[in-house]
Coordinates of C-alpha atoms in Angstrom, one line a residue:
X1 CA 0.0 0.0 0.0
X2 CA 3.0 2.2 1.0
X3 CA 4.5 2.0 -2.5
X4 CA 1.6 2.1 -4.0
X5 CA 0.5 5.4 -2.7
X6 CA 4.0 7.2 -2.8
X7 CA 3.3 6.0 -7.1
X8 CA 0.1 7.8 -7.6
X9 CA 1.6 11.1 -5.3
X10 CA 5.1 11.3 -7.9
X11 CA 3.9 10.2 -11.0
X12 CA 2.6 11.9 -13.7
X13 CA 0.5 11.9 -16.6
X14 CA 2.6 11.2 -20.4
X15 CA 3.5 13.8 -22.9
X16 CA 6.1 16.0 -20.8
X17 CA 3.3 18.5 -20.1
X18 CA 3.6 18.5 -15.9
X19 CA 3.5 21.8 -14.6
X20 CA 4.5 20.8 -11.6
X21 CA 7.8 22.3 -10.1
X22 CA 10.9 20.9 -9.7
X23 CA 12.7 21.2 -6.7
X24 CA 16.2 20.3 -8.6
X25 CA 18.7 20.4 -6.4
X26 CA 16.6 21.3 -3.0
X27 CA 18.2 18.8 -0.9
X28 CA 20.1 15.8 -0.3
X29 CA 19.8 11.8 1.0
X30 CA 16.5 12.7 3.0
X31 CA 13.3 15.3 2.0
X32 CA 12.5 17.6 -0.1
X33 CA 12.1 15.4 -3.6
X34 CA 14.0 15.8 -6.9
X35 CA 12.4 15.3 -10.5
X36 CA 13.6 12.4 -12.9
X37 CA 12.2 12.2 -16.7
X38 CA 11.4 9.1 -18.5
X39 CA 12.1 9.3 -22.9
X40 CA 11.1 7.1 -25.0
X41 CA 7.7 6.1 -27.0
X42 CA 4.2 5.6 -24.9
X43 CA 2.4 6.0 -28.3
X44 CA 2.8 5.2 -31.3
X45 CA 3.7 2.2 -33.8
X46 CA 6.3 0.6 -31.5
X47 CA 5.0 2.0 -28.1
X48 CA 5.5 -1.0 -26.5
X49 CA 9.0 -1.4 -26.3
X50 CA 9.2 2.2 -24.5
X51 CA 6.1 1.2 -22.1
X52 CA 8.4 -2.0 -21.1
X53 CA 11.0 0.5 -20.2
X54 CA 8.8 3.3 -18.4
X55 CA 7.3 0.3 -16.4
X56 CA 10.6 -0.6 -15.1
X57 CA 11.4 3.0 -14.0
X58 CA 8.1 3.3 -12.6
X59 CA 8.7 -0.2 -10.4
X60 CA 12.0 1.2 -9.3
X61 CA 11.0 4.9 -8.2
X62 CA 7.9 3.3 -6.1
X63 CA 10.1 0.9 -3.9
X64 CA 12.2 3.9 -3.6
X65 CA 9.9 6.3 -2.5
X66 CA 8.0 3.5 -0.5
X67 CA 10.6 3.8 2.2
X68 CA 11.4 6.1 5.0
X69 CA 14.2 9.3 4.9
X70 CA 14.8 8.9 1.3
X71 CA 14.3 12.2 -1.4
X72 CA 11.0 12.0 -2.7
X73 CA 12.0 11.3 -6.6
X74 CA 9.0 12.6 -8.7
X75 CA 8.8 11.2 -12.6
X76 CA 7.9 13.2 -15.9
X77 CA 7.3 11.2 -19.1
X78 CA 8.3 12.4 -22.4
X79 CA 6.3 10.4 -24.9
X80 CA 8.5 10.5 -28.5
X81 CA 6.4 8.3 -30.2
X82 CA 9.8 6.6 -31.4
X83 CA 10.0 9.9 -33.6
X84 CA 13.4 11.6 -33.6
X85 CA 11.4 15.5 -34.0
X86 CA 9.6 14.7 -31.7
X87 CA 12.4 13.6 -29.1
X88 CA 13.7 17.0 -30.0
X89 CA 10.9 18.6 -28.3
X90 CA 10.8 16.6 -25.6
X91 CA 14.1 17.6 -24.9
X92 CA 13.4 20.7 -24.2
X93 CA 10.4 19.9 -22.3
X94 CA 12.7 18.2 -19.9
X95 CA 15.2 21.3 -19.4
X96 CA 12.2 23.7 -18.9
X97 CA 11.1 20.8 -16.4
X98 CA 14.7 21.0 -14.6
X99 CA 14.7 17.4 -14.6
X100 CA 17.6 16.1 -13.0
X101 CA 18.4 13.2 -15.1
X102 CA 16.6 11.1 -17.7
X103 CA 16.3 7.3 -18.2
X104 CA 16.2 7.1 -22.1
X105 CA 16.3 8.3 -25.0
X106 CA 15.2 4.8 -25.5
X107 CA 15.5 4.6 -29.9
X108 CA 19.1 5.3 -31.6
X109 CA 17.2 7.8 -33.8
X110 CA 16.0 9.8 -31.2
X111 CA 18.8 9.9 -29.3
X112 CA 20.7 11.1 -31.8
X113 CA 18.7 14.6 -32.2
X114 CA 17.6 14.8 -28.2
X115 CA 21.4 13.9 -26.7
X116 CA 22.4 16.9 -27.5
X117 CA 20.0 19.4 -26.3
X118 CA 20.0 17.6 -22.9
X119 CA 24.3 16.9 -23.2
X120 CA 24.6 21.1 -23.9
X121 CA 22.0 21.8 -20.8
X122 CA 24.0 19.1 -18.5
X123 CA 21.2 16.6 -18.0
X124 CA 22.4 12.8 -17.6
X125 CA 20.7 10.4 -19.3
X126 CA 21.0 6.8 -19.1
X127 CA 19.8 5.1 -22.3
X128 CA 18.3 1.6 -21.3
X129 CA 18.4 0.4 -25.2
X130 CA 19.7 2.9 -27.7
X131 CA 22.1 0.3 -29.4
X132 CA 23.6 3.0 -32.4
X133 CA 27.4 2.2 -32.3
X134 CA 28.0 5.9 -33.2
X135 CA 26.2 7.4 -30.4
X136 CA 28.9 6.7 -28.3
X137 CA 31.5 8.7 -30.6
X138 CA 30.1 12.0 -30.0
X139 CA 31.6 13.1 -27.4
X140 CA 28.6 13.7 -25.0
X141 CA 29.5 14.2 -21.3
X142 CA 26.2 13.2 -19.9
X143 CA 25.7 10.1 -22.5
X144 CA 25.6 6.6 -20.9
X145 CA 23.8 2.8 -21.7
X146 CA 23.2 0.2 -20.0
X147 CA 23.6 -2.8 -22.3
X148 CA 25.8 -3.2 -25.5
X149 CA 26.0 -1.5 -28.5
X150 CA 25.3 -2.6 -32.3
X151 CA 29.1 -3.7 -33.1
X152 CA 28.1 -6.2 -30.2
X153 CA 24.5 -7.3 -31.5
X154 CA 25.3 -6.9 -35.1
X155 CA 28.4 -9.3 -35.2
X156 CA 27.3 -11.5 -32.9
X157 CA 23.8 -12.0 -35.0
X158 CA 26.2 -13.1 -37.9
X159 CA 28.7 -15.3 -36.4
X160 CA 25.2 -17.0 -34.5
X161 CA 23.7 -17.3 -38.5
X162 CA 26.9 -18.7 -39.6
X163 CA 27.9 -20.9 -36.6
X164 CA 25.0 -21.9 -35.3
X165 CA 22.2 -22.0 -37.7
X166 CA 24.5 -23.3 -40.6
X167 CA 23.6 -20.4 -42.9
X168 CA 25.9 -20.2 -46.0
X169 CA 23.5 -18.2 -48.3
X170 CA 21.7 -15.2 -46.8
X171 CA 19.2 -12.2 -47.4
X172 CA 19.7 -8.9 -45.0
X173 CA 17.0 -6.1 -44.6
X174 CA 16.4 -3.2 -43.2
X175 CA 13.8 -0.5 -42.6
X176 CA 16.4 2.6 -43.2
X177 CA 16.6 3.8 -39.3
X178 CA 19.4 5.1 -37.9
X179 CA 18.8 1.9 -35.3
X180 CA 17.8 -0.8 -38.4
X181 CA 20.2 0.3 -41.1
X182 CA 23.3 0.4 -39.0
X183 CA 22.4 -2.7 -37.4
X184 CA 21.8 -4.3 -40.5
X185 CA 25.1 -3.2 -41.6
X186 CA 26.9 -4.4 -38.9
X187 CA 25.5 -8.1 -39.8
X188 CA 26.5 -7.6 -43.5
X189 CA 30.3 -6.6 -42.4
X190 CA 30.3 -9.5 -40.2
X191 CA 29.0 -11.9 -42.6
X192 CA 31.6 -11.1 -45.4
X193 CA 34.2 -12.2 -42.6
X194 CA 32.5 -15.2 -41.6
X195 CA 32.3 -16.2 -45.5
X196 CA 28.8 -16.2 -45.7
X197 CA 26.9 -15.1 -49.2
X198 CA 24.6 -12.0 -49.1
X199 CA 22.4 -13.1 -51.8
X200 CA 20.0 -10.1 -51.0
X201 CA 20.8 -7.0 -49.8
X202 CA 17.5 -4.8 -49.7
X203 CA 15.6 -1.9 -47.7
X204 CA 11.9 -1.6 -47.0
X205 CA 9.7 1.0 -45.9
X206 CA 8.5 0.4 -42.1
X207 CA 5.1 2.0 -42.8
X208 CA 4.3 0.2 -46.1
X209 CA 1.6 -2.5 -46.5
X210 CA 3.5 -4.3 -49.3
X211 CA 6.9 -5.4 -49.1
X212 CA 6.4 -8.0 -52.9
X213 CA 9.4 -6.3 -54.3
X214 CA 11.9 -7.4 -51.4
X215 CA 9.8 -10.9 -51.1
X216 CA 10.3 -11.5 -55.3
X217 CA 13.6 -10.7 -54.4
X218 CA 14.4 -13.1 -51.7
X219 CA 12.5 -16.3 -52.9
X220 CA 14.7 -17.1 -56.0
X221 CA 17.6 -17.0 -53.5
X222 CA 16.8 -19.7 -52.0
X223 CA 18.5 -18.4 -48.7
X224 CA 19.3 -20.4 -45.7
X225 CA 18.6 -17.2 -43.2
X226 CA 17.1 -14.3 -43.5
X227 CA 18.2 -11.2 -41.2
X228 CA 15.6 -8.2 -40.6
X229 CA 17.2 -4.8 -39.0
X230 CA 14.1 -2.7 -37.9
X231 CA 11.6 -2.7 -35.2
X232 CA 8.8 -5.3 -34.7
X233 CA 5.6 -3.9 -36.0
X234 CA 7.3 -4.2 -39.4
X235 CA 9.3 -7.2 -39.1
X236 CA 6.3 -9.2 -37.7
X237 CA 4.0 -7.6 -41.3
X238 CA 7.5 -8.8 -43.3
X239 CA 7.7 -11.9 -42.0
X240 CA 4.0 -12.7 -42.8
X241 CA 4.5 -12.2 -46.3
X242 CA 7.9 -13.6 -46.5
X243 CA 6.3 -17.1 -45.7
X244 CA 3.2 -16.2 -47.7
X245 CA 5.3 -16.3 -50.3
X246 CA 7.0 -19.1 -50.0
X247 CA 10.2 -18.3 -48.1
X248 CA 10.8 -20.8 -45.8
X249 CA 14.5 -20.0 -44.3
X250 CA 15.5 -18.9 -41.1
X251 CA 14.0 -15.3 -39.7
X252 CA 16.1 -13.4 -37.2
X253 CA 16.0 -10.1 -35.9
X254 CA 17.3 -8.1 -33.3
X255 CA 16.4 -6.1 -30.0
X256 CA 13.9 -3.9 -31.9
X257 CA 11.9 -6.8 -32.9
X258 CA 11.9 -8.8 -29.6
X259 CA 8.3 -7.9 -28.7
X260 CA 5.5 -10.6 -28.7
X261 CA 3.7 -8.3 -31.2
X262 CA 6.2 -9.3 -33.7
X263 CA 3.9 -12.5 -33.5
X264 CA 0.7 -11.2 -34.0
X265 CA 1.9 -8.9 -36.5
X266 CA 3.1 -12.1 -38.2
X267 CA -0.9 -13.8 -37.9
X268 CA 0.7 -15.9 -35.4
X269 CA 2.1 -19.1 -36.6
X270 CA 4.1 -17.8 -38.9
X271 CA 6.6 -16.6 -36.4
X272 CA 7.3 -19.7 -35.3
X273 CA 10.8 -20.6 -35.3
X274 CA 11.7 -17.1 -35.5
X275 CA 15.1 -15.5 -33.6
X276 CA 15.7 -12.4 -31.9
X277 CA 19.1 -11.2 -30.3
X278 CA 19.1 -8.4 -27.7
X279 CA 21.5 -7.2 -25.2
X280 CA 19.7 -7.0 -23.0
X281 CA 18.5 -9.8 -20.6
X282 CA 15.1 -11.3 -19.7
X283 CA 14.4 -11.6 -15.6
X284 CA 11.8 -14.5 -16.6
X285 CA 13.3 -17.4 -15.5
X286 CA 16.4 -16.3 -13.9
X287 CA 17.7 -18.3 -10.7
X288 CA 19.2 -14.9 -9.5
X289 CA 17.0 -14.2 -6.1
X290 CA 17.5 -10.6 -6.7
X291 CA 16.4 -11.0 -10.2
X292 CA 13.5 -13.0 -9.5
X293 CA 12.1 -10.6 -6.8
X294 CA 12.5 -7.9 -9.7
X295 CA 10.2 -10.4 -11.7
X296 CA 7.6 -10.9 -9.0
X297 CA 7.5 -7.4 -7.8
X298 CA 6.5 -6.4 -11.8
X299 CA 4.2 -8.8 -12.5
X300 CA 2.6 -8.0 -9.1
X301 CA 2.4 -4.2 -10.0
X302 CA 1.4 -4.8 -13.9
X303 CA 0.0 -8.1 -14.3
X304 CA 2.5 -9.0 -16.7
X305 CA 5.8 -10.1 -17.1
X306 CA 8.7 -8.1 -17.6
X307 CA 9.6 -7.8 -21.1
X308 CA 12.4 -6.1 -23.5
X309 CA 14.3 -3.4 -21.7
X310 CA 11.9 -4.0 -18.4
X311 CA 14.9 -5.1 -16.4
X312 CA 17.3 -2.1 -18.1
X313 CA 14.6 0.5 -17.2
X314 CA 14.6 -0.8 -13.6
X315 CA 18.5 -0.3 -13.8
X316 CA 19.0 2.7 -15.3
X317 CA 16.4 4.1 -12.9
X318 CA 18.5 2.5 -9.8
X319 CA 21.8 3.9 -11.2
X320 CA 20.0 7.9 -10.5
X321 CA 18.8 6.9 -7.4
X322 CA 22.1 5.6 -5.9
X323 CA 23.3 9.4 -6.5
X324 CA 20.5 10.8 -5.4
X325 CA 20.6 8.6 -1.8
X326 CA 24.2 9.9 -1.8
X327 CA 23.0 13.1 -1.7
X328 CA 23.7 14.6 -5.0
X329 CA 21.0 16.6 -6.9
X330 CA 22.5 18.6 -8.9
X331 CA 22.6 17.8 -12.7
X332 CA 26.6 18.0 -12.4
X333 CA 27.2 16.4 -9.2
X334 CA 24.4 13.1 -9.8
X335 CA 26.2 12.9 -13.9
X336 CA 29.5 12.1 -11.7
X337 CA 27.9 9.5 -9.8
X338 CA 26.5 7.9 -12.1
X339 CA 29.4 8.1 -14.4
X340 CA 31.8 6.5 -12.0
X341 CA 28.8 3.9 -10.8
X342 CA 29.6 -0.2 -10.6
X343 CA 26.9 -2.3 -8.8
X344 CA 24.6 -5.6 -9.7
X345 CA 22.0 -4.7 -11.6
X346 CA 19.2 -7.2 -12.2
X347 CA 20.0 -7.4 -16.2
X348 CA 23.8 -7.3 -15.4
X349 CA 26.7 -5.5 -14.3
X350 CA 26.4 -1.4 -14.5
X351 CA 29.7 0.0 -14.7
X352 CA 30.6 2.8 -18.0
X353 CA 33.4 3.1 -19.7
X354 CA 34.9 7.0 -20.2
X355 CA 32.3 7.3 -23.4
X356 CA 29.2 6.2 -22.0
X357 CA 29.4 2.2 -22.8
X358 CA 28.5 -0.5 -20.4
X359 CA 31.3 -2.6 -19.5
X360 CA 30.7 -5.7 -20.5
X361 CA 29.3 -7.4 -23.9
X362 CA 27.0 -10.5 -23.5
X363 CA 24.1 -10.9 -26.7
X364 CA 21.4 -13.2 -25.8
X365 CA 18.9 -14.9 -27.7
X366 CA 15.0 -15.5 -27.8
X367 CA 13.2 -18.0 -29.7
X368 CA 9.2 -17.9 -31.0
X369 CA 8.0 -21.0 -30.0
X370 CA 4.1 -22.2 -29.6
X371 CA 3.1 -18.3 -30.2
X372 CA 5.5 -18.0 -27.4
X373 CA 8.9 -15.7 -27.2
X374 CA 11.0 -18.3 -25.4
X375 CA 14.6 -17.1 -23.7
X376 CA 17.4 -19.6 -24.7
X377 CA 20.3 -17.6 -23.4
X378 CA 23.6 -16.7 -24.5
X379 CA 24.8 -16.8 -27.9
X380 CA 27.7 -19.0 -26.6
X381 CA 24.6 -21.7 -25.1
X382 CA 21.5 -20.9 -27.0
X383 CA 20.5 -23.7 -29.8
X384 CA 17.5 -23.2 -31.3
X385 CA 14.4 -25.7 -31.2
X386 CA 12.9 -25.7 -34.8

């Protein structure tokens, strides 16, 4: 009851339009109360991903608040849509807001335009699964993320195609995002090394209907694998028709696709079989006790199990409020806490390196099985079931 009533007094409504004050800065380990800001999509075509995210923070900053002494930590969301204008705005939402720190931006294309705007006003933001590798070459003070980047995911996807699915003849896709298109390149790169043929190299539009052209292209391959760089909502309508048509090889994707709508975008069955890599780690099923408490208490809050970037959102959130129980509050003072921070997380270790990157590189991999996303773990155990 505690935690549930200290959520409903901090949170507030979506969109970045609280006009409540902050009182950035007021005071330190113990009253008074500090503003965060969540950034990512609530709306929009791949909302869900960012509502995974903005659950975890929400989870976190109620068990904080739940307890005795601490600084109240109020919450603003910024809803993007998953549209880089859009995050631009939002940006400076959050500075008018004198947010203290911001878990997200959660897409590599929004990041891109809002990072700056919050690096130039000294915010710190903690991305929870902005995977862009060049986000982390430009220099940003405030910049951090908490699980590994595209030269992890994309490389790893192609040696898994290569070494553990067999695949010698390929197809590679992607939707033209900043996130899809340098994913998808990362995969081609890697591929060339591993000696695999790109049979099909092609780009689709993410809001079309159709995608015949890059289906007529990839059925007289005859391709062992097929590898998708985009988010789900399109990979689940590409997929339909890709077996619809007649293709019958291997379907992977990566963190932007690892949502269980990418199955009923599909029309179910279809997605059967189907792989998706992600950084990022699923609490369902862990035998971590700290981890499986993080699962119990979000399922208890939401109904639901955690799902991509839940456990990241939790973490990134955690990594704010360690500064803010060591008493910083100011936007300088919390960005060198959290900068220099190194403690268990429940998806995995947080600790940066000097330009923002998590330490550490593991890629895991989920499975759609029985309608189903099923975790099989690491790339170095997973082996698939179809």
């Amino acid at each position: 009851m505690a935690a549930a009533a200290a959520s409903a007094l901090f949170l507030s409504a979506c969109g970045g339009d609280d006009s409540s004050s902050s009182d950035s800065g007021s005071s330190g380990g113990g009253g008074g109360s500090v503003t965060l800001g969540f950034m990512g999509a609530q709306t929009g075509p791949n909302a869900q991903l960012g509502i995974n995210i903005s659950n975890g923070v929400e989870l976190a900053l109620a068990q904080h608040n739940a307890k005795s002494g601490v600084t109240q930590v109020k919450l603003i969301k910024y809803d993007t849509q998953g549209d880089p204008t859009q995050a631009t705005n939002q940006a400076k939402k959050a500075i008018t807001d004198k947010v203290v720190g911001v878990v997200g931006p959660a897409f590599s294309g929004e990041s891109k335009t809002a990072v700056p705007i919050l690096d130039e006003a000294g915010i710190p933001n903690v991305s929870p699964s902005a995977t862009a590798v060049s986000l982390a070459a430009s220099g940003w003070k405030t910049w951090h993320r908490v699980l590994a980047n595209d030269d992890v995911q994309g490389p790893g996807d192609a040696d898994f195609m290569a070494k553990t699915l067999g695949a010698k003849n390929v197809a590679v896709i992607d939707d033209q995002s900043e996130y899809g298109k340098g994913l998808a390149d990362a995969v081609r790169k890697q591929l060339a090394t591993d000696s695999v043929k790109v049979a099909v190299n092609d780009s689709i539009d993410p809001n079309a209907s159709s995608y015949s052209s890059t289906v007529n292209k990839v059925k007289p391959a005859n391709v062992d694998a097929i590898f998708f760089g985009g988010y789900y909502s399109a990979a689940g309508k590409l997929i339909k028709q890709l077996r619809d048509g007649g293709v019958q090889g291997s379907f992977m994707s990566g963190d932007g696709s690892l949502d269980a709508q990418v199955i009923s975008a599909a029309g179910g069955t279809a997605a059967d079989g189907v792989l998706l890599s992600c950084t990022c780690s699923s609490a369902v099923g862990s035998t971590d006790p700290a981890v499986q408490k993080f699962a119990t208490d979000y399922k208890a809050k939401y109904n639901v199990d955690p799902a991509t970037y839940s456990a990241e959102g939790f973490d990134a959130t955690n990594a704010f409020l360690q500064a803010i129980d060591a008493g910083k509050t100011s936007t300088s003072d919390i960005n060198d806490f959290v900068t220099k921070i190194d403690f268990k997380g429940v998806s995995k270790q947080i600790k940066f390196t000097d330009s923002g990157e998590l330490s550490g590189n593991l890629l895991f991999i989920t499975e759609v099985k029985d309608g189903k996303l099923s975790f099989l773990g690491d790339t170095a155990t997973a082996k698939p079931t179809a």
